[in-house]
């Protein structure tokens, strides 16, 4: 049978079973098109995540408490970062350690709070930190000042607003010098605004525009749940900035060894990850999703071919 005979037979079969042929074609188009769209969405999501990670700053390394352990009777293991093994004293010790390649250190305690003024209120993320935070995280003050060493020493009730929060709460003028109240759980604190950050915007750390910043010592002293079992005040994260072109693998190893010795443990009770680690993890997730969707597409194509062969076999008989 020549190719022309084969085509003639195929067109006759299609014409004889028009509705079935149309539905088969439509199913293939919808199925393959759906997979293509899902892969495109996955790749777009990957780029968005990578942009957010890159937007956090440059040459960053993040230290977080390790996951809390389960109980002896089989209790659930807590989420990573949920422990209370890092303190501000750890950050201070790292800053004075002289570890090669380490440029900056900034601890932080994060909490969700309600900001209340006479004109309204808004939910925000409160970052309790130190004066080095803007340099480490690549953000700048637009008006006023950031948290100072004196603020940390005296545990002052001074606050710095992200640009979005300042514009929302004080739309008619400067926020600097204004009063507001922060509500965190049962705790209510009255603050004075001393600064407003420049707008970050974009797809990176744009959420920082909705952050507010206070002295880490203030949130430590005022919010009791931040104390660990030994009575020390824990922090959620220690932000490190590496020197440009520093060997980050070596730096991470040195920081890990330093904290293990300081904590007097044999296994790290914390995790250390660089921006590159986070980027690599997001890429791996996207690659796995693409492989999965590609497998679904190939399975779909094979199934359609199998059905087609069965259909033609039935027609011949």
Coordinates of C-alpha atoms in Angstrom, one line a residue:
X1 CA 0.0 0.0 0.0
X2 CA 1.4 3.4 -1.0
X3 CA 1.3 6.5 1.2
X4 CA -1.5 7.9 -0.9
X5 CA -3.6 4.7 -0.4
X6 CA -2.9 5.0 3.4
X7 CA -4.0 8.6 3.4
X8 CA -7.1 7.8 1.5
X9 CA -8.0 5.1 3.9
X10 CA -7.3 7.4 6.9
X11 CA -9.5 10.2 5.5
X12 CA -12.3 7.8 4.8
X13 CA -12.1 6.5 8.4
X14 CA -12.2 10.0 9.7
X15 CA -15.1 10.9 7.6
X16 CA -17.0 7.8 8.6
X17 CA -16.5 8.5 12.3
X18 CA -16.5 12.3 12.3
X19 CA -17.7 12.9 15.8
X20 CA -15.4 10.4 17.4
X21 CA -12.4 11.7 15.4
X22 CA -13.3 15.3 16.4
X23 CA -13.6 14.4 20.1
X24 CA -10.3 12.4 20.0
X25 CA -8.5 15.4 18.4
X26 CA -10.0 17.8 20.8
X27 CA -9.0 15.6 23.8
X28 CA -5.4 15.5 22.5
X29 CA -5.3 19.3 21.9
X30 CA -6.7 20.0 25.4
X31 CA -4.5 17.5 27.2
X32 CA -1.2 18.5 25.5
X33 CA -2.1 22.2 25.8
X34 CA -2.9 21.8 29.5
X35 CA 0.5 20.2 30.1
X36 CA 2.3 23.0 28.2
X37 CA 0.4 25.7 30.2
X38 CA 1.3 23.9 33.5
X39 CA 5.0 23.7 32.6
X40 CA 5.0 27.4 31.6
X41 CA 3.3 28.3 34.9
X42 CA 5.8 26.2 36.8
X43 CA 8.7 28.0 35.0
X44 CA 7.2 31.4 35.7
X45 CA 6.7 30.5 39.4
X46 CA 10.3 29.4 39.6
X47 CA 11.5 32.7 38.1
X48 CA 9.3 34.6 40.6
X49 CA 10.8 32.7 43.5
X50 CA 14.3 33.2 42.3
X51 CA 13.8 36.9 41.9
X52 CA 12.5 37.1 45.4
X53 CA 15.5 35.2 46.8
X54 CA 17.9 37.5 44.8
X55 CA 16.0 40.5 46.0
X56 CA 16.8 39.8 49.6
X57 CA 20.2 41.3 49.3
X58 CA 23.7 40.2 48.1
X59 CA 26.0 37.5 49.3
X60 CA 23.6 36.5 52.1
X61 CA 23.7 33.5 54.5
X62 CA 20.9 32.7 56.8
X63 CA 21.2 30.9 60.1
X64 CA 17.9 29.5 61.6
X65 CA 17.2 27.3 64.6
X66 CA 16.9 23.6 63.7
X67 CA 13.6 21.9 63.8
X68 CA 12.3 21.1 67.2
X69 CA 12.6 17.4 68.1
X70 CA 9.7 15.1 68.7
X71 CA 8.9 13.9 72.2
X72 CA 10.0 10.6 73.6
X73 CA 6.6 9.1 73.1
X74 CA 6.5 9.8 69.4
X75 CA 5.4 13.4 69.4
X76 CA 5.5 15.3 66.2
X77 CA 8.7 17.0 65.0
X78 CA 8.4 20.7 64.7
X79 CA 9.1 22.7 61.6
X80 CA 12.5 23.9 60.6
X81 CA 13.2 27.2 62.2
X82 CA 10.8 26.5 65.0
X83 CA 13.4 25.8 67.7
X84 CA 14.9 28.3 70.2
X85 CA 18.6 27.6 69.8
X86 CA 19.8 30.9 68.5
X87 CA 20.3 34.1 70.6
X88 CA 21.4 37.7 70.0
X89 CA 24.5 36.7 72.0
X90 CA 25.3 34.2 69.2
X91 CA 25.0 37.1 66.6
X92 CA 27.3 39.3 68.8
X93 CA 29.8 36.5 69.1
X94 CA 29.9 36.0 65.3
X95 CA 30.3 39.7 64.7
X96 CA 33.4 39.6 66.9
X97 CA 34.7 36.3 65.8
X98 CA 37.0 37.5 63.0
X99 CA 35.9 34.7 60.7
X100 CA 37.5 35.2 57.3
X101 CA 35.0 36.3 54.7
X102 CA 32.3 37.5 57.1
X103 CA 31.3 41.1 56.3
X104 CA 28.2 41.8 58.4
X105 CA 25.9 40.2 61.0
X106 CA 22.3 41.2 61.9
X107 CA 20.0 39.1 64.1
X108 CA 16.2 39.4 63.8
X109 CA 13.1 38.5 65.7
X110 CA 9.9 38.5 63.5
X111 CA 6.4 38.7 64.8
X112 CA 3.0 39.5 63.3
X113 CA 1.4 42.6 64.9
X114 CA -1.3 45.1 64.5
X115 CA -0.3 48.8 64.0
X116 CA -2.9 51.2 65.4
X117 CA -3.1 54.9 64.9
X118 CA -5.9 57.4 65.3
X119 CA -6.6 57.1 61.6
X120 CA -6.8 53.3 61.4
X121 CA -4.9 50.1 61.8
X122 CA -3.0 47.6 59.7
X123 CA -1.4 44.2 60.1
X124 CA 2.3 44.2 59.7
X125 CA 5.4 42.1 60.2
X126 CA 7.6 43.5 63.0
X127 CA 11.3 42.9 62.7
X128 CA 13.3 43.3 65.9
X129 CA 16.9 43.9 64.9
X130 CA 20.1 45.9 65.2
X131 CA 21.7 48.9 63.4
X132 CA 23.5 46.6 60.9
X133 CA 20.3 45.2 59.4
X134 CA 20.0 47.8 56.5
X135 CA 23.6 47.2 55.3
X136 CA 23.3 43.4 55.5
X137 CA 19.9 43.3 53.7
X138 CA 20.6 46.1 51.2
X139 CA 17.8 48.5 52.3
X140 CA 18.1 52.3 52.9
X141 CA 16.5 54.9 55.1
X142 CA 14.5 57.6 53.1
X143 CA 13.7 59.9 56.0
X144 CA 14.9 60.1 59.6
X145 CA 17.1 57.3 61.0
X146 CA 17.2 53.6 61.5
X147 CA 17.5 51.8 64.8
X148 CA 20.7 52.9 66.6
X149 CA 23.0 51.3 69.1
X150 CA 21.5 53.6 71.7
X151 CA 18.0 52.3 70.9
X152 CA 19.2 48.7 71.4
X153 CA 21.1 49.5 74.6
X154 CA 18.2 51.5 76.2
X155 CA 15.4 49.2 74.8
X156 CA 13.6 52.3 73.4
X157 CA 10.1 52.4 72.0
X158 CA 11.3 53.8 68.7
X159 CA 10.1 52.4 65.4
X160 CA 11.0 52.6 61.7
X161 CA 8.3 52.1 59.1
X162 CA 8.4 50.5 55.7
X163 CA 7.4 52.9 52.9
X164 CA 4.0 51.2 52.3
X165 CA 3.1 51.3 56.0
X166 CA 4.1 55.0 56.3
X167 CA 2.0 56.0 53.3
X168 CA -1.0 54.0 54.5
X169 CA -1.0 55.2 58.1
X170 CA 0.2 58.8 57.5
X171 CA -1.0 59.8 54.0
X172 CA -1.2 63.5 54.7
X173 CA 2.4 64.2 55.8
X174 CA 5.6 62.9 57.3
X175 CA 5.4 59.9 59.5
X176 CA 8.6 60.8 61.4
X177 CA 7.7 62.0 64.9
X178 CA 4.2 60.5 64.8
X179 CA 2.9 58.2 67.6
X180 CA 1.4 54.7 67.1
X181 CA 0.6 51.6 69.0
X182 CA 1.8 48.1 68.3
X183 CA -0.4 45.2 69.4
X184 CA 1.3 41.7 69.6
X185 CA -1.0 39.2 71.3
X186 CA -1.8 40.6 74.7
X187 CA 1.0 43.1 74.6
X188 CA 0.3 46.8 73.5
X189 CA 3.2 49.2 73.2
X190 CA 3.3 52.9 72.2
X191 CA 6.0 53.8 69.8
X192 CA 7.5 57.0 68.2
X193 CA 8.3 56.9 64.5
X194 CA 12.0 57.8 64.0
X195 CA 12.4 56.8 60.3
X196 CA 10.9 55.6 57.1
X197 CA 12.6 53.2 54.7
X198 CA 13.0 53.8 51.0
X199 CA 10.6 51.9 48.8
X200 CA 11.9 48.5 47.9
X201 CA 9.1 47.5 45.5
X202 CA 9.6 45.0 42.7
X203 CA 9.5 41.2 42.9
X204 CA 12.3 40.8 45.3
X205 CA 12.0 41.9 48.9
X206 CA 9.1 44.1 48.1
X207 CA 7.3 42.8 51.2
X208 CA 9.9 44.8 53.2
X209 CA 7.8 47.9 52.3
X210 CA 5.2 46.4 54.7
X211 CA 7.7 45.7 57.5
X212 CA 8.3 47.8 60.6
X213 CA 11.6 47.8 62.5
X214 CA 12.2 48.1 66.2
X215 CA 15.2 47.5 68.5
X216 CA 15.8 43.7 69.0
X217 CA 16.2 44.4 72.7
X218 CA 12.8 46.0 72.9
X219 CA 11.0 43.0 71.4
X220 CA 13.1 40.7 73.6
X221 CA 12.2 42.5 76.8
X222 CA 8.5 43.1 76.1
X223 CA 7.4 39.8 74.5
X224 CA 7.9 36.8 76.8
X225 CA 7.4 34.0 74.3
X226 CA 10.8 34.8 72.8
X227 CA 12.6 33.4 75.9
X228 CA 14.0 29.8 75.6
X229 CA 14.1 27.1 78.3
X230 CA 17.4 28.4 79.7
X231 CA 16.0 31.9 80.1
X232 CA 18.0 33.4 77.2
X233 CA 16.1 35.4 74.6
X234 CA 16.0 33.6 71.3
X235 CA 16.0 35.0 67.8
X236 CA 14.3 33.7 64.7
X237 CA 17.2 34.2 62.3
X238 CA 20.7 35.6 62.1
X239 CA 21.5 37.3 58.8
X240 CA 25.1 37.1 57.6
X241 CA 26.6 39.0 54.7
X242 CA 29.7 37.5 53.1
X243 CA 32.6 39.6 51.6
X244 CA 32.4 39.9 47.8
X245 CA 34.1 36.9 46.2
X246 CA 34.4 35.1 49.5
X247 CA 34.4 31.3 49.5
X248 CA 30.9 30.8 50.9
X249 CA 31.3 27.1 51.4
X250 CA 34.3 27.7 53.6
X251 CA 32.5 30.5 55.4
X252 CA 29.5 28.4 56.1
X253 CA 31.8 25.6 57.4
X254 CA 33.6 28.0 59.7
X255 CA 30.4 29.6 61.0
X256 CA 28.9 26.1 61.6
X257 CA 32.0 25.0 63.5
X258 CA 32.0 28.2 65.6
X259 CA 28.4 27.9 66.7
X260 CA 28.7 24.2 67.4
X261 CA 31.6 24.9 69.7
X262 CA 29.8 27.8 71.3
X263 CA 26.6 25.8 71.9
X264 CA 28.7 22.9 73.3
X265 CA 26.9 20.4 71.1
X266 CA 28.1 17.6 68.8
X267 CA 25.5 18.1 66.1
X268 CA 24.4 21.5 64.9
X269 CA 21.1 22.6 66.5
X270 CA 20.7 25.2 63.7
X271 CA 20.7 25.3 59.9
X272 CA 22.9 27.5 57.7
X273 CA 21.9 28.2 54.1
X274 CA 23.2 30.6 51.5
X275 CA 21.2 32.4 48.8
X276 CA 22.7 29.9 46.3
X277 CA 21.3 27.0 48.4
X278 CA 17.8 28.5 48.3
X279 CA 18.1 29.2 44.5
X280 CA 19.3 25.6 44.0
X281 CA 16.4 24.2 46.0
X282 CA 13.9 26.2 44.0
X283 CA 15.4 25.1 40.7
X284 CA 15.3 21.4 41.8
X285 CA 11.6 21.7 42.7
X286 CA 10.9 23.3 39.3
X287 CA 12.9 20.6 37.5
X288 CA 11.0 17.8 39.3
X289 CA 7.7 19.4 38.4
X290 CA 8.7 19.7 34.8
X291 CA 9.8 16.0 34.7
X292 CA 6.5 15.0 36.3
X293 CA 4.4 17.0 33.8
X294 CA 6.5 15.7 30.9
X295 CA 5.9 12.2 32.1
X296 CA 2.2 12.8 32.2
X297 CA 2.3 14.3 28.7
X298 CA 4.2 11.2 27.3
X299 CA 1.7 8.8 29.1
X300 CA -1.2 10.8 27.6
X301 CA 0.3 10.5 24.1
X302 CA 1.0 6.8 24.5
X303 CA -2.5 6.2 25.7
X304 CA -4.0 8.1 22.8
X305 CA -1.9 6.1 20.3
X306 CA -3.0 2.9 21.9
X307 CA -6.6 3.8 21.7
X308 CA -6.1 4.9 18.1
X309 CA -4.6 1.5 17.2
X310 CA -7.5 -0.3 18.9
X311 CA -10.0 1.8 17.0
X312 CA -8.4 1.0 13.6
X313 CA -8.1 -2.7 14.5
X314 CA -11.9 -2.8 15.2
X315 CA -12.6 -1.0 12.0
X316 CA -10.6 -3.6 10.0
X317 CA -12.6 -6.4 11.6

